[in-house]
Every structure is written in C-alpha cells, then in structure tokens.
Coordinates of C-alpha atoms in Angstrom, one line a residue:
X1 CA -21.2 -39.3 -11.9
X2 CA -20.3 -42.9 -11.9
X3 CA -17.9 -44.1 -9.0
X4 CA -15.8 -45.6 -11.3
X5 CA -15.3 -42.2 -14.1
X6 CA -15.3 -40.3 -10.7
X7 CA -12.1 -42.1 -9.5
X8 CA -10.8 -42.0 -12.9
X9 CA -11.3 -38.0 -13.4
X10 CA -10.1 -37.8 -10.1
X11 CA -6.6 -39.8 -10.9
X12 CA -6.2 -37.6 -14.1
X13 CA -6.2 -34.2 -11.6
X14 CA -3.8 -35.8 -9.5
X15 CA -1.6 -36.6 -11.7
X16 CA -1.5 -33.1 -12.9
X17 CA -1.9 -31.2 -9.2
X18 CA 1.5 -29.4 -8.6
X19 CA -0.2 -29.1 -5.1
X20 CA 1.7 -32.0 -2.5
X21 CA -0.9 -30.6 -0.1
X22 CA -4.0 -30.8 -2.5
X23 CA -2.9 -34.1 -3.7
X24 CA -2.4 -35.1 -0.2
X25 CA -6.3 -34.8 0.3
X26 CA -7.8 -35.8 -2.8
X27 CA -5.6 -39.6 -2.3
X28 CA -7.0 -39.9 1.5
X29 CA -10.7 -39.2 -0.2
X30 CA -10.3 -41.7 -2.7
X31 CA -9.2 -44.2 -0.2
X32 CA -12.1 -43.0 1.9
X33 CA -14.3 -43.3 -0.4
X34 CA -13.1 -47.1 -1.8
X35 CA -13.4 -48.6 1.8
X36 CA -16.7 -46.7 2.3
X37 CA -18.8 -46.7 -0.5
X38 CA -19.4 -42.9 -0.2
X39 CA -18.1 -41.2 -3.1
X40 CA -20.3 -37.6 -2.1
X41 CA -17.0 -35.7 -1.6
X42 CA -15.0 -37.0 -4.5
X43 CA -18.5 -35.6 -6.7
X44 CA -18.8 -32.1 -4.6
X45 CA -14.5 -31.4 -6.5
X46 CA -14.7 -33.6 -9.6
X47 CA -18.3 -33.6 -11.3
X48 CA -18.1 -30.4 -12.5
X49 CA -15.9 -27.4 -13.4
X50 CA -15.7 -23.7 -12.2
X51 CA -16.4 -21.4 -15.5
X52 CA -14.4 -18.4 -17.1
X53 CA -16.7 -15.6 -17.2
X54 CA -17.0 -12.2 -17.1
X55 CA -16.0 -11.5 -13.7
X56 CA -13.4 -13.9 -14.2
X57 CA -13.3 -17.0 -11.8
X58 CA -14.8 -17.5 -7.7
X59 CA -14.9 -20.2 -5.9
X60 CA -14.0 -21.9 -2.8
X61 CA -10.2 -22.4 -2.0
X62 CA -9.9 -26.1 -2.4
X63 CA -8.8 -28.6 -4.3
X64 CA -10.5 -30.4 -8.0
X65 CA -12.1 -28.2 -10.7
X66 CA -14.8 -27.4 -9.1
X67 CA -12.8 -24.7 -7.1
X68 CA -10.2 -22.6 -7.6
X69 CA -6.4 -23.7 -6.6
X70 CA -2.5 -24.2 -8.0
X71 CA -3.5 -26.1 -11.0
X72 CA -6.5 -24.2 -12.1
X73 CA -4.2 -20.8 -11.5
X74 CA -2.1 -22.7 -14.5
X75 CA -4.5 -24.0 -16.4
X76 CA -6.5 -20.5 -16.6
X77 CA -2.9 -18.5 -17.6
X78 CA -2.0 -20.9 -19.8
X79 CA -5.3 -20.7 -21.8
X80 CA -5.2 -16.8 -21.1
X81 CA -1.8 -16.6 -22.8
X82 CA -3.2 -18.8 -25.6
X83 CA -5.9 -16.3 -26.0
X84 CA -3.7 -13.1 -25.7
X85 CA -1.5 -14.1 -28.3
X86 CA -3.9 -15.7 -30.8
X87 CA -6.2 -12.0 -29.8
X88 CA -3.5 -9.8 -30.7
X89 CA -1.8 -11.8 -33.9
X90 CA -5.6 -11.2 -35.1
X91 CA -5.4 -7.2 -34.3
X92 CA -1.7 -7.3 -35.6
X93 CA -3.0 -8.5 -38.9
X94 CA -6.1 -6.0 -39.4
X95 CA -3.5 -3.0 -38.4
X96 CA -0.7 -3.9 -40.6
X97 CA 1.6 -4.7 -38.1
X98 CA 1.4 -1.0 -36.2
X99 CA 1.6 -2.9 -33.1
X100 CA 5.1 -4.3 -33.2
X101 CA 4.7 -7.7 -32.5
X102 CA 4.7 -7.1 -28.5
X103 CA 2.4 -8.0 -26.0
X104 CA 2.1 -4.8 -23.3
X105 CA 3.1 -5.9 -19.7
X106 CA 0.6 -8.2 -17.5
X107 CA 0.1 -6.7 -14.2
X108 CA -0.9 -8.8 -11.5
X109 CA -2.2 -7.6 -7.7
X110 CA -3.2 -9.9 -5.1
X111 CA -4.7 -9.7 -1.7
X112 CA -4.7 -11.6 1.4
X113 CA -6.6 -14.4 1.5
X114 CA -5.7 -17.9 2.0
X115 CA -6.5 -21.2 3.1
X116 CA -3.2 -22.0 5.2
X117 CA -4.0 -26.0 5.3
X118 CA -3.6 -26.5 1.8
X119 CA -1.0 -23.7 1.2
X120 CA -3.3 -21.7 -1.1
X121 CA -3.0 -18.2 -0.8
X122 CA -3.9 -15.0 -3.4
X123 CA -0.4 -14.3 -3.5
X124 CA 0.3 -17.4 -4.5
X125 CA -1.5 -17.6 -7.2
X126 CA -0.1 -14.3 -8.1
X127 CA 3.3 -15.7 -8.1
X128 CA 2.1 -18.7 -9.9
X129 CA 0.5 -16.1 -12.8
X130 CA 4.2 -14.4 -13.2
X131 CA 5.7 -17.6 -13.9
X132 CA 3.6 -18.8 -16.2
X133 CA 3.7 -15.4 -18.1
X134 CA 7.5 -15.0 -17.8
X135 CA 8.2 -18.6 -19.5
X136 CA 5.8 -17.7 -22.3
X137 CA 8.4 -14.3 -22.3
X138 CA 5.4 -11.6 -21.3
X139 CA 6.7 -9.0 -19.6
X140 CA 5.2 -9.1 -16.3
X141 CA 4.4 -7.0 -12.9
X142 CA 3.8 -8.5 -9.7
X143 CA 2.5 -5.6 -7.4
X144 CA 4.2 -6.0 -4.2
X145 CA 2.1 -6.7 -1.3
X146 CA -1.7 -6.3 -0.9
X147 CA -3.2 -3.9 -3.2
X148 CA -6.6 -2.6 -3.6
X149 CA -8.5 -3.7 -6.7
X150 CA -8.4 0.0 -8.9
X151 CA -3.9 0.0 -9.1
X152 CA -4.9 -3.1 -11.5
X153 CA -6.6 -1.6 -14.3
X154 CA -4.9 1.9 -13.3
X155 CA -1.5 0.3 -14.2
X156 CA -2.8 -1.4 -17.6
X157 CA -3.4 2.0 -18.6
X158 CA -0.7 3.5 -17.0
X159 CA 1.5 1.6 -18.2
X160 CA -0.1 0.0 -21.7
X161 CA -0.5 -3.2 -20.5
X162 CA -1.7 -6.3 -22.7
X163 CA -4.3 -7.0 -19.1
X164 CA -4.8 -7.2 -15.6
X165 CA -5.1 -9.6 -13.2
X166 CA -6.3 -9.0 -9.6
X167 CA -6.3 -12.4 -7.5
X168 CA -9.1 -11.4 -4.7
X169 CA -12.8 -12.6 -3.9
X170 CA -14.1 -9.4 -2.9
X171 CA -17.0 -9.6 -0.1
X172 CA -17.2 -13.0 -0.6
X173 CA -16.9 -15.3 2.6
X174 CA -13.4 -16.0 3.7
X175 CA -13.4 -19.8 1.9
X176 CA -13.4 -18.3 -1.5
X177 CA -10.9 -16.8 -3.6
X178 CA -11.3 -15.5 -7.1
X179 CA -9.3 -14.2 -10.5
X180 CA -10.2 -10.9 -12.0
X181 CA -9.3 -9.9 -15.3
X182 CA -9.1 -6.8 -17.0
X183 CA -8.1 -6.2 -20.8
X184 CA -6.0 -3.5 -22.3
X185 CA -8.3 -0.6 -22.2
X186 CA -8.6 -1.1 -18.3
X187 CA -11.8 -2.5 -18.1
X188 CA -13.5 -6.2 -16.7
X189 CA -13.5 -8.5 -19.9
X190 CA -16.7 -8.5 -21.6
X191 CA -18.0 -11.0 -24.1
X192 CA -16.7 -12.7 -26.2
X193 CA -13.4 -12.2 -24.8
X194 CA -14.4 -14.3 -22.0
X195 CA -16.2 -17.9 -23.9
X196 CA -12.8 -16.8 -25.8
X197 CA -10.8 -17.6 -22.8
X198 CA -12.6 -20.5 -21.3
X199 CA -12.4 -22.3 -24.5
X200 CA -8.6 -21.5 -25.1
X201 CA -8.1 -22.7 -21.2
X202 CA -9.7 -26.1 -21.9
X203 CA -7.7 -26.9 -25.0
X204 CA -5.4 -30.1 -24.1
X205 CA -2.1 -28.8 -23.9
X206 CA -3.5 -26.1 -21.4
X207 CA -5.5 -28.3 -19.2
X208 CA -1.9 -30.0 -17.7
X209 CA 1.2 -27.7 -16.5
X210 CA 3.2 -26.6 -19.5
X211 CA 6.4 -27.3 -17.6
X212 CA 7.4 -27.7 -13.4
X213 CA 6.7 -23.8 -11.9
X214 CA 8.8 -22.9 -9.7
X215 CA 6.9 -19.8 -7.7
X216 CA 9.9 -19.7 -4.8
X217 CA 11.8 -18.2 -7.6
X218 CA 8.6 -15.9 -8.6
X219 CA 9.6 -12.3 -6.6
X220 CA 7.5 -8.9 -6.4
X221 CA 8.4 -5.6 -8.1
X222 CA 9.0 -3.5 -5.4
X223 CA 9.9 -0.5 -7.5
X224 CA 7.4 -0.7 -10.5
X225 CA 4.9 -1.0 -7.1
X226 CA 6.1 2.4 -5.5
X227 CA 6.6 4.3 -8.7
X228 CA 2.6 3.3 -9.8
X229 CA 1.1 4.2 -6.5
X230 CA 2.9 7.4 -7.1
X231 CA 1.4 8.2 -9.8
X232 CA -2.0 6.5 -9.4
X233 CA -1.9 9.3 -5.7
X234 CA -1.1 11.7 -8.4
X235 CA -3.9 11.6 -10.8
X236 CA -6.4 11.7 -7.4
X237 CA -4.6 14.9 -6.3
X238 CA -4.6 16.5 -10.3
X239 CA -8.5 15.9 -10.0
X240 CA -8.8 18.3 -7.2
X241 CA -8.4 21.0 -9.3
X242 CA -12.3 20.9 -10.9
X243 CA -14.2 19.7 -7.7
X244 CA -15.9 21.2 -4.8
X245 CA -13.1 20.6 -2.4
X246 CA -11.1 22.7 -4.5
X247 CA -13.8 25.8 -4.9
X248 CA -14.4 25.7 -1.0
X249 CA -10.7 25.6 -0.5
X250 CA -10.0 28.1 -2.7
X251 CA -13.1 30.6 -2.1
X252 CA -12.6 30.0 2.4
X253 CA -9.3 28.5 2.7
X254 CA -8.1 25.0 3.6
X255 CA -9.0 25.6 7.5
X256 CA -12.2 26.4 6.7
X257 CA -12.8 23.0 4.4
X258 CA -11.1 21.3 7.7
X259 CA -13.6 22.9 10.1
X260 CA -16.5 21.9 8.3
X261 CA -15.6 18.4 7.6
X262 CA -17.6 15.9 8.8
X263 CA -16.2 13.1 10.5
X264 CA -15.5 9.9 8.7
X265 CA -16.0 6.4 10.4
X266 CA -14.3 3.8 8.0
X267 CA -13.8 0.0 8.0
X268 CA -12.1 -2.0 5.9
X269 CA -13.5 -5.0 7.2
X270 CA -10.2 -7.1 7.3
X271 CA -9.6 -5.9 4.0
X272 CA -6.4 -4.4 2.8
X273 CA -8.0 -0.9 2.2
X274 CA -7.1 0.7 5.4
X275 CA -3.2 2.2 4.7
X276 CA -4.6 3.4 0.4
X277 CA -7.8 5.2 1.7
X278 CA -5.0 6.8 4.6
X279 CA -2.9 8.0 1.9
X280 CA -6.2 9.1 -0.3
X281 CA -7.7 11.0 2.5
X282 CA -4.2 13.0 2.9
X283 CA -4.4 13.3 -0.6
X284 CA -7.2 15.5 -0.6
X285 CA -5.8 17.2 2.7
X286 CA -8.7 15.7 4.8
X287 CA -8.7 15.2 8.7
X288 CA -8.1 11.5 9.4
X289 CA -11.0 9.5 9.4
X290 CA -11.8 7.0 12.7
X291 CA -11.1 3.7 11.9
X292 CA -12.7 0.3 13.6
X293 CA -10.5 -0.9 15.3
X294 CA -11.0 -4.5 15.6
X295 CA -11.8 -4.5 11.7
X296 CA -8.8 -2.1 10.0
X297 CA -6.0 -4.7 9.7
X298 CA -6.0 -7.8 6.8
X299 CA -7.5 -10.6 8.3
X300 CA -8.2 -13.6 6.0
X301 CA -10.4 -15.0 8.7
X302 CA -12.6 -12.2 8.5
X303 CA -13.1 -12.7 12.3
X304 CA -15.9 -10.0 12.9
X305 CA -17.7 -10.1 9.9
X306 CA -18.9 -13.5 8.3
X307 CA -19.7 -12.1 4.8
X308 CA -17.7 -8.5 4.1
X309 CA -20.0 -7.0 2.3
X310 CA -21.5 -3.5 3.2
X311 CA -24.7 -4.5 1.7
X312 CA -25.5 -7.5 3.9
X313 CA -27.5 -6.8 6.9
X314 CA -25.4 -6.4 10.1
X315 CA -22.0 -6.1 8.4
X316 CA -22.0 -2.3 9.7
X317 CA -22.7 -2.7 13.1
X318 CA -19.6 -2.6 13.5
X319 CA -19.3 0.4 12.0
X320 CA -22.5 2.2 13.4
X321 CA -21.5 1.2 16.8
X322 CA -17.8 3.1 16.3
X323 CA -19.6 6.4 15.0
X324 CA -22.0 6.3 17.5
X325 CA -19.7 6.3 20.5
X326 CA -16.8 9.0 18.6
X327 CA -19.4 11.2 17.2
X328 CA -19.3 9.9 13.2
X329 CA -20.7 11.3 11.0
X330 CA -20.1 9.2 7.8
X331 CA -19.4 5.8 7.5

C-alpha cells in the first residue's frame, strides 16, 4: 500500500479506536515510520482486514484491522445486530408475525486470554459485546467468569436465544484471540449467514462506534450463570440413564463401576476446563481424575505448552509424563 493511503487508513482507525492504549501504539508507529522511511509495521495492521467467516473471527490480539481488538469487537456487533434484526424482520414476515417481534437473548461466554499491554482481554470484549447489545435493547447474558465453549450454544437453546457468542481462540497460540458465533438453533453459523454478517459489519454506520461504550458499567450475570450450569450438569446426569455406565451400575453396583475404572490423567493446558470436567466427572460418580499440575490452572501465557492443541506433537508430554509416574491409564 502506498505510504501516503497507509498513513491515511491508519488516521481514519485512530480516530475511531476507543482503545487509549491501541491508539497509543499505532501514533508512535506513524511517527516511526515518518522519520524512518519504514512503513512495514504500519502495512503488517492496516493493508488488510481480518474476515467474518464461519468460525467467526481469529487473529492476533493487537491493534488495526488486520487483528482483532476494542474497535473491531464494535464494529463486528454492530454489523451482527444489523444482521440479526434485518434476519429475523425477514422470518417475521414469512411467519405472519408468530414470532412476536422479539429478538431471544444474546448469550455471551469468554475465557481468559489477554494481551495485558494493550488492555485487551476476552472478557473484555465480552463486556464490550453486552453494551453494544443492551443499547440496541437485546436482552443480553454475560456468563460470569471463564466458561467452557459447549454452556454457549447449551444456553441458546436453553434458553431460546436469538445467538451465541463465545470470545476464545481455542488451541491457538497465546497471541491470538477469536469470536465464535452460534445462531438460534445452537449451532456455528453456516453460510450465508456469515458473507451476511461481514457485509452488514462493513456498512458505514457500523465501521465507527455507534455511540461512547462504556464497559466499566458492563457487569456479569452471576445468577443466570449458576442457574444454566445447573441445568446444563443436569441434562449430562439425565443422559446416564441409557448408557453403559448406567447398565454396569445397575447390573454390579456403583462400587463395582468404581473398582474397575481406569484412571484418568487430564490437562487442561492452562485452559479453563479443569473446575467443569471436575463437576462432570462427579456427575457421572467417577473417581477423580489426576490432574497436571503445572498445566490445570488458566494461564493466558500458556507457559508449558507453546501451541495448546492435543494434536500438535509434544503438547502431551506433559501429560504422558504425569500418567506414567501415577499409573494413568487415560489421558
């Protein structure tokens, strides 16, 4: 890109960045790059965009389109919202009104990873998802604290919810940070729904903040939280009833199923899966599993593991090492 529409593009973002700490850094590159010449870092943020697709948006936690931060977290509701609405006025029309003119509830988890320098964080972008929802007057869920990915799409059912959004990157490395969505019947969007979105997020009056967001206000729903991990243990434990735990349990006895248990090695490797899989595992009346240590708490730097993903070589070692010294038998 030309130096000159480069520094232009990049004046536009700033002057739409809620960010002080993202505008911070994109003002000491453009003075950087004015004195040097060197315009390679402005081009790496500003010469292209990050795309709404399927799986929703990933990318690394820093500032310009390109990646994913504050003002891409309001541009993306706002064109969600303009989607949602123009979606279901389309549906309300071919049903003859049946639906009653409501949108369900949004219901929005988040994990834990952040990039502390420039104030970005999952639950930020959480927070900043509520507020852009509540001042379009959608009724909106913020889960409280980290949640694992499935009590997103559980409480769209649960609860009939107009979609789902789960801030979290997944196994990607600890830079990147990403925005899951999931429509009304629970699932990940699926085409068209998502050129739908992208085009509805890059309509003018969507590309700059709608209004000032003020996210300190932005608060969790502690209760609406408890009383859907309630019910999402529930269903688990109601699902007993037809599978082989159950026939063992019911032909030998629960000691007998206990005995004969093998013994679990599990890592959540510095995810926030540690304290549900607990709870699941008691569920089901299982002996506690053996966790890794050095790998069961949330750890946005990922310390031990450089890419959290089970299927890349060497991110079990970990593991394997843990069973093999305590006996495991599954990991």
């Amino acid at each position: 890109m030309d130096p000159t529409l480069l520094k232009n593009v990049a004046l536009e973002w700033l002057s739409n960045d809620p960010s002080p700490e993202c505008r911070s850094l994109i003002q000491s590159l453009l003075t950087t790059a004015e004195s040097s010449g060197d315009y390679s870092a402005l081009s790496a943020m500003f010469s292209s965009r990050i795309t709404f697709g399927t799986a929703g948006l990933r990318s690394k936690m820093f500032p310009g389109p390109s990646n994913i931060n504050d003002l891409i977290i309001i541009q993306t509701a706002q064109g969600l919202i303009t989607y949602l609405k123009s979606y279901h006025g389309r549906l309300e029309g071919k049903l003859g009104g049946q639906l009653g003119g409501q949108l369900g509830p949004a219901i929005i988890g988040y994990d834990h990873r952040k990039n502390p320098e420039l104030n970005i964080s999952s639950k930020r972008f959480g927070q900043i998802t509520k507020a852009v929802f509540t001042h379009h007057s959608i009724p909106t869920i913020l889960l409280d604290g980290y949640v694992p990915t499935p009590l997103v799409p559980f409480a769209v059912k649960e609860l009939g919810g107009c979609c789902g959004v789960m801030v979290t990157a997944s196994h990607n490395p600890k830079d990147d940070n990403g925005y899951k969505l999931y429509w009304s019947d629970g699932c990940q969007i699926t085409e068209p729904h998502d050129s739908g979105i992208q085009s509805s997020i890059m309509q003018p009056e969507n590309l700059k903040p709608q209004r000032s967001y003020d996210i300190d206000l932005v608060s969790t729903d502690v209760d609406s939280t408890s009383q859907l991990l309630s019910s999402y243990y529930l269903k688990i434990k109601e699902g007993m009833s037809s599978n082989i735990y159950s026939s063992l349990t019911s032909k030998h006895g629960p000691s007998f199923v206990k005995s004969s248990s093998p013994k679990f090695v599990y890592t959540s490797m510095h995810g926030v899966g540690s304290p549900y899989v607990t709870r699941v595992f008691s569920s089901y009346g299982l002996p506690s599993f053996m966790a890794v240590p050095s790998q069961n708490d949330p750890d946005p730097e990922f310390r031990t593991v450089g890419f959290p993903n089970p299927e890349e070589k060497g991110a079990l070692d970990m593991a394997v090492k843990h069973a093999d010294e305590n006996g495991g038998d599954v990991i």
